[in-house]
Amino acid sequence: MTDVSLILQSNAGSVNILKNISLKIEQGESIGLVGPSGSGKSSLLMVMGGLEKASAGKVQVLGNDFGRMSEDDLARFRRAHMGIVFQSFHLIPTMTALENIASPLELAGARDAMQRAERELEAVGLAHRAEHYPAQMSGGEQQRTALARAAVTRPDILLADEPTGNLDAQTGDATVDLLFGLRDKYGSTLILVTHALDLAAHCDRIIQLRDGEVMTAHGAVT
């Protein structure tokens, strides 16, 4: 991305969320986005995922210029190339764990969606929870289900927004191991938003944000 800014409207007027951010992230690299609350970490992740359109600048991902793509084009791109994990899981409450994981494959028209979902559910250690609904699972189990759903399409890019924020320390550590294991398994680029520096330290690079701007962290910002 080059000179990317994000300006949103509020009752108090325009708010500069991101300010002239330029970043280059290589395929297969893992990036930790850190910074205090309100620094723009999650907003930057949303822009990277095409979930929020930049107000200025250029966002180019896998050779595609997000600024030239419609909402439908962006949705199709995410379905084909991205897996996204949110802090609050965003599982569909009326679907079982297996159905949640299979849903992106079914949307893509995959005939073997359930079989692939079963394998991914087993990979995160939840084969015994296949027929359980989100409300019947613990927070850690829901997060593992969300990770499996993000990974089942074998995405080129994994985006994770505070994936351990709602979990206890032990469950959070297990989730981190799974997340990086999935990255290694599929060779995905991983972009991780976190408040936890020890979690970010697992990444190849740490990028620190403050007040919507990139700050040098560990001398590893480009």
mmCIF file of C-alpha atoms in Angstrom:
data_model
loop_
_atom_site.group_PDB
_atom_site.id
_atom_site.type_symbol
_atom_site.label_atom_id
_atom_site.label_comp_id
_atom_site.label_asym_id
_atom_site.label_seq_id
_atom_site.Cartn_x
_atom_site.Cartn_y
_atom_site.Cartn_z
ATOM 1 C CA MET A 1 0.000 0.000 0.000
ATOM 2 C CA THR A 2 1.137 3.531 -0.805
ATOM 3 C CA ASP A 3 0.178 6.800 0.957
ATOM 4 C CA VAL A 4 -3.019 5.294 2.332
ATOM 5 C CA SER A 5 -5.307 7.466 4.409
ATOM 6 C CA LEU A 6 -8.681 6.701 5.953
ATOM 7 C CA ILE A 7 -11.042 9.505 6.913
ATOM 8 C CA LEU A 8 -14.371 8.687 8.548
ATOM 9 C CA GLN A 9 -17.242 10.964 9.441
ATOM 10 C CA SER A 10 -18.519 11.353 12.995
ATOM 11 C CA ASN A 11 -20.912 13.688 14.804
ATOM 12 C CA ALA A 12 -17.897 15.872 15.563
ATOM 13 C CA GLY A 13 -16.834 16.000 11.909
ATOM 14 C CA SER A 14 -14.116 14.246 9.930
ATOM 15 C CA VAL A 15 -11.720 11.945 11.788
ATOM 16 C CA ASN A 16 -8.339 10.973 10.319
ATOM 17 C CA ILE A 17 -8.061 7.304 11.244
ATOM 18 C CA LEU A 18 -5.028 6.462 9.059
ATOM 19 C CA LYS A 19 -2.509 8.998 7.778
ATOM 20 C CA ASN A 20 -0.373 8.452 4.679
ATOM 21 C CA ILE A 21 0.649 4.862 5.437
ATOM 22 C CA SER A 22 3.002 3.102 3.043
ATOM 23 C CA LEU A 23 3.849 -0.572 3.612
ATOM 24 C CA LYS A 24 5.193 -3.439 1.557
ATOM 25 C CA ILE A 25 4.498 -6.956 2.810
ATOM 26 C CA GLU A 26 6.047 -9.943 1.072
ATOM 27 C CA GLN A 27 4.179 -13.143 0.260
ATOM 28 C CA GLY A 28 4.520 -15.626 3.129
ATOM 29 C CA GLU A 29 5.660 -12.982 5.617
ATOM 30 C CA SER A 30 4.124 -12.685 9.077
ATOM 31 C CA ILE A 31 3.440 -9.182 10.390
ATOM 32 C CA GLY A 32 2.454 -8.090 13.901
ATOM 33 C CA LEU A 33 0.506 -4.814 14.016
ATOM 34 C CA VAL A 34 0.812 -3.306 17.490
ATOM 35 C CA GLY A 35 -0.034 -0.044 19.184
ATOM 36 C CA PRO A 36 -2.321 1.456 21.836
ATOM 37 C CA SER A 37 -6.112 1.391 21.570
ATOM 38 C CA GLY A 38 -7.278 3.873 18.963
ATOM 39 C CA SER A 39 -3.988 3.812 17.067
ATOM 40 C CA GLY A 40 -5.624 2.499 13.879
ATOM 41 C CA LYS A 41 -4.515 -1.159 13.978
ATOM 42 C CA SER A 42 -7.898 -2.725 13.281
ATOM 43 C CA SER A 43 -8.760 -0.031 10.735
ATOM 44 C CA LEU A 44 -5.542 -0.771 8.862
ATOM 45 C CA LEU A 45 -6.395 -4.478 8.865
ATOM 46 C CA MET A 46 -9.862 -3.674 7.514
ATOM 47 C CA VAL A 47 -8.328 -1.653 4.685
ATOM 48 C CA MET A 48 -5.888 -4.470 3.918
ATOM 49 C CA GLY A 49 -8.809 -6.885 3.721
ATOM 50 C CA GLY A 50 -10.905 -4.650 1.502
ATOM 51 C CA LEU A 51 -13.523 -4.386 4.243
ATOM 52 C CA GLU A 52 -12.971 -0.627 4.415
ATOM 53 C CA LYS A 53 -12.089 1.500 1.383
ATOM 54 C CA ALA A 54 -9.139 3.857 1.715
ATOM 55 C CA SER A 55 -10.010 7.543 1.413
ATOM 56 C CA ALA A 56 -6.746 8.210 -0.412
ATOM 57 C CA GLY A 57 -3.719 6.295 -1.632
ATOM 58 C CA LYS A 58 -3.382 2.888 -3.237
ATOM 59 C CA VAL A 59 -3.962 -0.573 -1.790
ATOM 60 C CA GLN A 60 -2.631 -3.348 -4.012
ATOM 61 C CA VAL A 61 -2.940 -6.971 -2.945
ATOM 62 C CA LEU A 62 -1.760 -9.916 -5.061
ATOM 63 C CA GLY A 63 -1.628 -7.585 -8.049
ATOM 64 C CA ASN A 64 -5.166 -6.262 -7.547
ATOM 65 C CA ASP A 65 -5.885 -2.565 -7.009
ATOM 66 C CA PHE A 66 -8.603 -2.460 -4.337
ATOM 67 C CA GLY A 67 -9.520 1.105 -5.296
ATOM 68 C CA ARG A 68 -10.679 -0.070 -8.733
ATOM 69 C CA MET A 69 -12.761 -2.982 -7.422
ATOM 70 C CA SER A 70 -16.482 -2.989 -6.611
ATOM 71 C CA GLU A 71 -17.833 -4.341 -3.319
ATOM 72 C CA ASP A 72 -18.831 -7.543 -5.101
ATOM 73 C CA ASP A 73 -15.360 -7.871 -6.639
ATOM 74 C CA LEU A 74 -13.779 -7.385 -3.211
ATOM 75 C CA ALA A 75 -16.068 -9.994 -1.662
ATOM 76 C CA ARG A 76 -15.137 -12.499 -4.368
ATOM 77 C CA PHE A 77 -11.446 -11.690 -3.861
ATOM 78 C CA ARG A 78 -11.691 -12.288 -0.110
ATOM 79 C CA ARG A 79 -13.538 -15.548 -0.673
ATOM 80 C CA ALA A 80 -10.829 -16.773 -3.046
ATOM 81 C CA HIS A 81 -7.714 -15.491 -1.311
ATOM 82 C CA MET A 82 -8.296 -14.488 2.330
ATOM 83 C CA GLY A 83 -9.122 -16.010 5.673
ATOM 84 C CA ILE A 84 -10.199 -13.608 8.429
ATOM 85 C CA VAL A 85 -10.293 -14.260 12.175
ATOM 86 C CA PHE A 86 -12.011 -11.768 14.472
ATOM 87 C CA GLN A 87 -11.704 -11.323 18.226
ATOM 88 C CA SER A 88 -15.442 -11.965 18.657
ATOM 89 C CA PHE A 89 -15.336 -15.075 16.421
ATOM 90 C CA HIS A 90 -18.367 -14.129 14.226
ATOM 91 C CA LEU A 91 -19.608 -17.698 14.009
ATOM 92 C CA ILE A 92 -23.149 -18.167 12.690
ATOM 93 C CA PRO A 93 -25.169 -19.186 15.781
ATOM 94 C CA THR A 94 -27.696 -21.320 13.877
ATOM 95 C CA MET A 95 -24.958 -23.438 12.257
ATOM 96 C CA THR A 96 -22.982 -26.261 13.839
ATOM 97 C CA ALA A 97 -19.197 -26.065 14.056
ATOM 98 C CA LEU A 98 -18.916 -28.235 10.947
ATOM 99 C CA GLU A 99 -21.425 -26.117 9.010
ATOM 100 C CA ASN A 100 -19.656 -22.895 10.009
ATOM 101 C CA ILE A 101 -16.353 -24.204 8.692
ATOM 102 C CA ALA A 102 -17.911 -25.503 5.483
ATOM 103 C CA SER A 103 -19.788 -22.260 4.756
ATOM 104 C CA PRO A 104 -17.057 -20.426 2.767
ATOM 105 C CA LEU A 105 -16.470 -23.531 0.653
ATOM 106 C CA GLU A 106 -20.175 -23.918 -0.015
ATOM 107 C CA LEU A 107 -20.403 -20.268 -1.050
ATOM 108 C CA ALA A 108 -17.564 -20.947 -3.491
ATOM 109 C CA GLY A 109 -19.442 -23.951 -4.894
ATOM 110 C CA ALA A 110 -17.055 -26.641 -3.628
ATOM 111 C CA ARG A 111 -18.677 -30.076 -3.893
ATOM 112 C CA ASP A 112 -16.501 -31.546 -1.163
ATOM 113 C CA ALA A 113 -17.155 -28.728 1.333
ATOM 114 C CA MET A 114 -18.234 -30.983 4.210
ATOM 115 C CA GLN A 115 -15.365 -33.423 3.773
ATOM 116 C CA ARG A 116 -12.792 -30.611 3.753
ATOM 117 C CA ALA A 117 -14.482 -28.995 6.754
ATOM 118 C CA GLU A 118 -14.285 -32.288 8.649
ATOM 119 C CA ARG A 119 -10.540 -32.501 8.012
ATOM 120 C CA GLU A 120 -10.001 -28.916 9.164
ATOM 121 C CA LEU A 121 -12.106 -29.437 12.284
ATOM 122 C CA GLU A 122 -10.014 -32.489 13.122
ATOM 123 C CA ALA A 123 -6.826 -30.474 12.545
ATOM 124 C CA VAL A 124 -7.814 -28.038 15.305
ATOM 125 C CA GLY A 125 -8.757 -30.888 17.641
ATOM 126 C CA LEU A 126 -12.527 -30.429 17.533
ATOM 127 C CA ALA A 127 -13.800 -33.447 15.597
ATOM 128 C CA HIS A 128 -15.902 -34.338 18.653
ATOM 129 C CA ARG A 129 -17.641 -30.944 18.461
ATOM 130 C CA ALA A 130 -18.756 -31.209 14.823
ATOM 131 C CA GLU A 131 -22.488 -31.155 15.623
ATOM 132 C CA HIS A 132 -22.312 -28.573 18.406
ATOM 133 C CA TYR A 133 -23.570 -25.011 17.973
ATOM 134 C CA PRO A 134 -21.431 -22.005 19.026
ATOM 135 C CA ALA A 135 -23.462 -21.471 22.211
ATOM 136 C CA GLN A 136 -22.589 -25.027 23.259
ATOM 137 C CA MET A 137 -18.836 -24.430 22.951
ATOM 138 C CA SER A 138 -16.296 -22.617 25.124
ATOM 139 C CA GLY A 139 -14.601 -19.431 23.951
ATOM 140 C CA GLY A 140 -11.466 -21.353 23.042
ATOM 141 C CA GLU A 141 -13.462 -23.903 21.055
ATOM 142 C CA GLN A 142 -15.282 -21.135 19.214
ATOM 143 C CA GLN A 143 -11.988 -19.474 18.347
ATOM 144 C CA ARG A 144 -10.540 -22.742 17.077
ATOM 145 C CA THR A 145 -13.650 -23.181 14.940
ATOM 146 C CA ALA A 146 -13.177 -19.655 13.581
ATOM 147 C CA LEU A 147 -9.533 -20.450 12.794
ATOM 148 C CA ALA A 148 -10.559 -23.615 10.964
ATOM 149 C CA ARG A 149 -13.145 -21.665 8.966
ATOM 150 C CA ALA A 150 -10.511 -19.085 7.999
ATOM 151 C CA ALA A 151 -8.048 -21.780 6.959
ATOM 152 C CA VAL A 152 -10.343 -24.223 5.167
ATOM 153 C CA THR A 153 -10.056 -22.389 1.840
ATOM 154 C CA ARG A 154 -6.238 -22.535 2.077
ATOM 155 C CA PRO A 155 -5.981 -18.753 1.820
ATOM 156 C CA ASP A 156 -3.052 -16.802 0.432
ATOM 157 C CA ILE A 157 -3.547 -14.264 3.235
ATOM 158 C CA LEU A 158 -4.631 -14.756 6.852
ATOM 159 C CA LEU A 159 -5.880 -11.667 8.719
ATOM 160 C CA ALA A 160 -6.342 -11.926 12.478
ATOM 161 C CA ASP A 161 -7.746 -9.134 14.662
ATOM 162 C CA GLU A 162 -6.918 -9.692 18.354
ATOM 163 C CA PRO A 163 -7.453 -13.463 18.017
ATOM 164 C CA THR A 164 -6.603 -14.091 21.690
ATOM 165 C CA GLY A 165 -8.285 -11.006 23.150
ATOM 166 C CA ASN A 166 -11.284 -12.882 24.591
ATOM 167 C CA LEU A 167 -9.342 -15.921 25.791
ATOM 168 C CA ASP A 168 -7.501 -16.883 28.960
ATOM 169 C CA ALA A 169 -3.712 -17.142 28.792
ATOM 170 C CA GLN A 170 -3.510 -20.913 28.314
ATOM 171 C CA THR A 171 -6.227 -21.024 25.659
ATOM 172 C CA GLY A 172 -4.694 -17.970 23.989
ATOM 173 C CA ASP A 173 -1.305 -19.681 23.757
ATOM 174 C CA ALA A 174 -2.909 -22.743 22.172
ATOM 175 C CA THR A 175 -4.707 -20.495 19.680
ATOM 176 C CA VAL A 176 -1.443 -18.785 18.734
ATOM 177 C CA ASP A 177 0.191 -22.161 18.109
ATOM 178 C CA LEU A 178 -2.713 -23.140 15.864
ATOM 179 C CA LEU A 179 -2.656 -19.830 13.998
ATOM 180 C CA PHE A 180 1.030 -20.016 13.179
ATOM 181 C CA GLY A 181 0.685 -23.720 12.434
ATOM 182 C CA LEU A 182 -1.944 -22.912 9.822
ATOM 183 C CA ARG A 183 0.314 -20.210 8.410
ATOM 184 C CA ASP A 184 3.147 -22.715 8.090
ATOM 185 C CA LYS A 185 0.876 -25.428 6.694
ATOM 186 C CA TYR A 186 -0.462 -23.312 3.839
ATOM 187 C CA GLY A 187 2.375 -20.798 3.385
ATOM 188 C CA SER A 188 -0.047 -17.929 3.918
ATOM 189 C CA THR A 189 0.893 -14.336 4.539
ATOM 190 C CA LEU A 190 -0.181 -13.595 8.131
ATOM 191 C CA ILE A 191 -1.151 -10.135 9.356
ATOM 192 C CA LEU A 192 -1.925 -10.084 13.057
ATOM 193 C CA VAL A 193 -3.371 -7.231 15.134
ATOM 194 C CA THR A 194 -2.569 -7.530 18.830
ATOM 195 C CA HIS A 195 -1.933 -5.574 22.009
ATOM 196 C CA ALA A 196 0.386 -8.348 23.200
ATOM 197 C CA LEU A 197 4.025 -7.764 22.305
ATOM 198 C CA ASP A 198 4.913 -11.356 23.213
ATOM 199 C CA LEU A 199 2.416 -12.542 20.599
ATOM 200 C CA ALA A 200 3.705 -10.069 17.992
ATOM 201 C CA ALA A 201 7.234 -11.341 18.693
ATOM 202 C CA HIS A 202 6.295 -14.603 16.945
ATOM 203 C CA CYS A 203 6.039 -12.647 13.678
ATOM 204 C CA ASP A 204 8.786 -11.905 11.159
ATOM 205 C CA ARG A 205 8.227 -8.167 11.580
ATOM 206 C CA ILE A 206 6.502 -5.866 14.048
ATOM 207 C CA ILE A 207 4.863 -2.691 12.787
ATOM 208 C CA GLN A 208 3.841 -0.170 15.425
ATOM 209 C CA LEU A 209 1.047 2.340 14.916
ATOM 210 C CA ARG A 210 0.311 5.469 16.890
ATOM 211 C CA ASP A 211 -2.373 8.041 16.101
ATOM 212 C CA GLY A 212 -2.937 6.529 12.673
ATOM 213 C CA GLU A 213 0.704 6.645 11.630
ATOM 214 C CA VAL A 214 3.389 3.996 11.320
ATOM 215 C CA MET A 215 6.168 4.259 13.888
ATOM 216 C CA THR A 216 9.470 2.382 13.591
ATOM 217 C CA ALA A 217 9.400 -0.782 15.728
ATOM 218 C CA HIS A 218 12.556 -2.833 16.261
ATOM 219 C CA GLY A 219 13.946 -1.207 13.121
ATOM 220 C CA ALA A 220 11.720 -3.453 11.038
ATOM 221 C CA VAL A 221 9.297 -1.157 9.256
ATOM 222 C CA THR A 222 9.437 -0.650 5.491
#
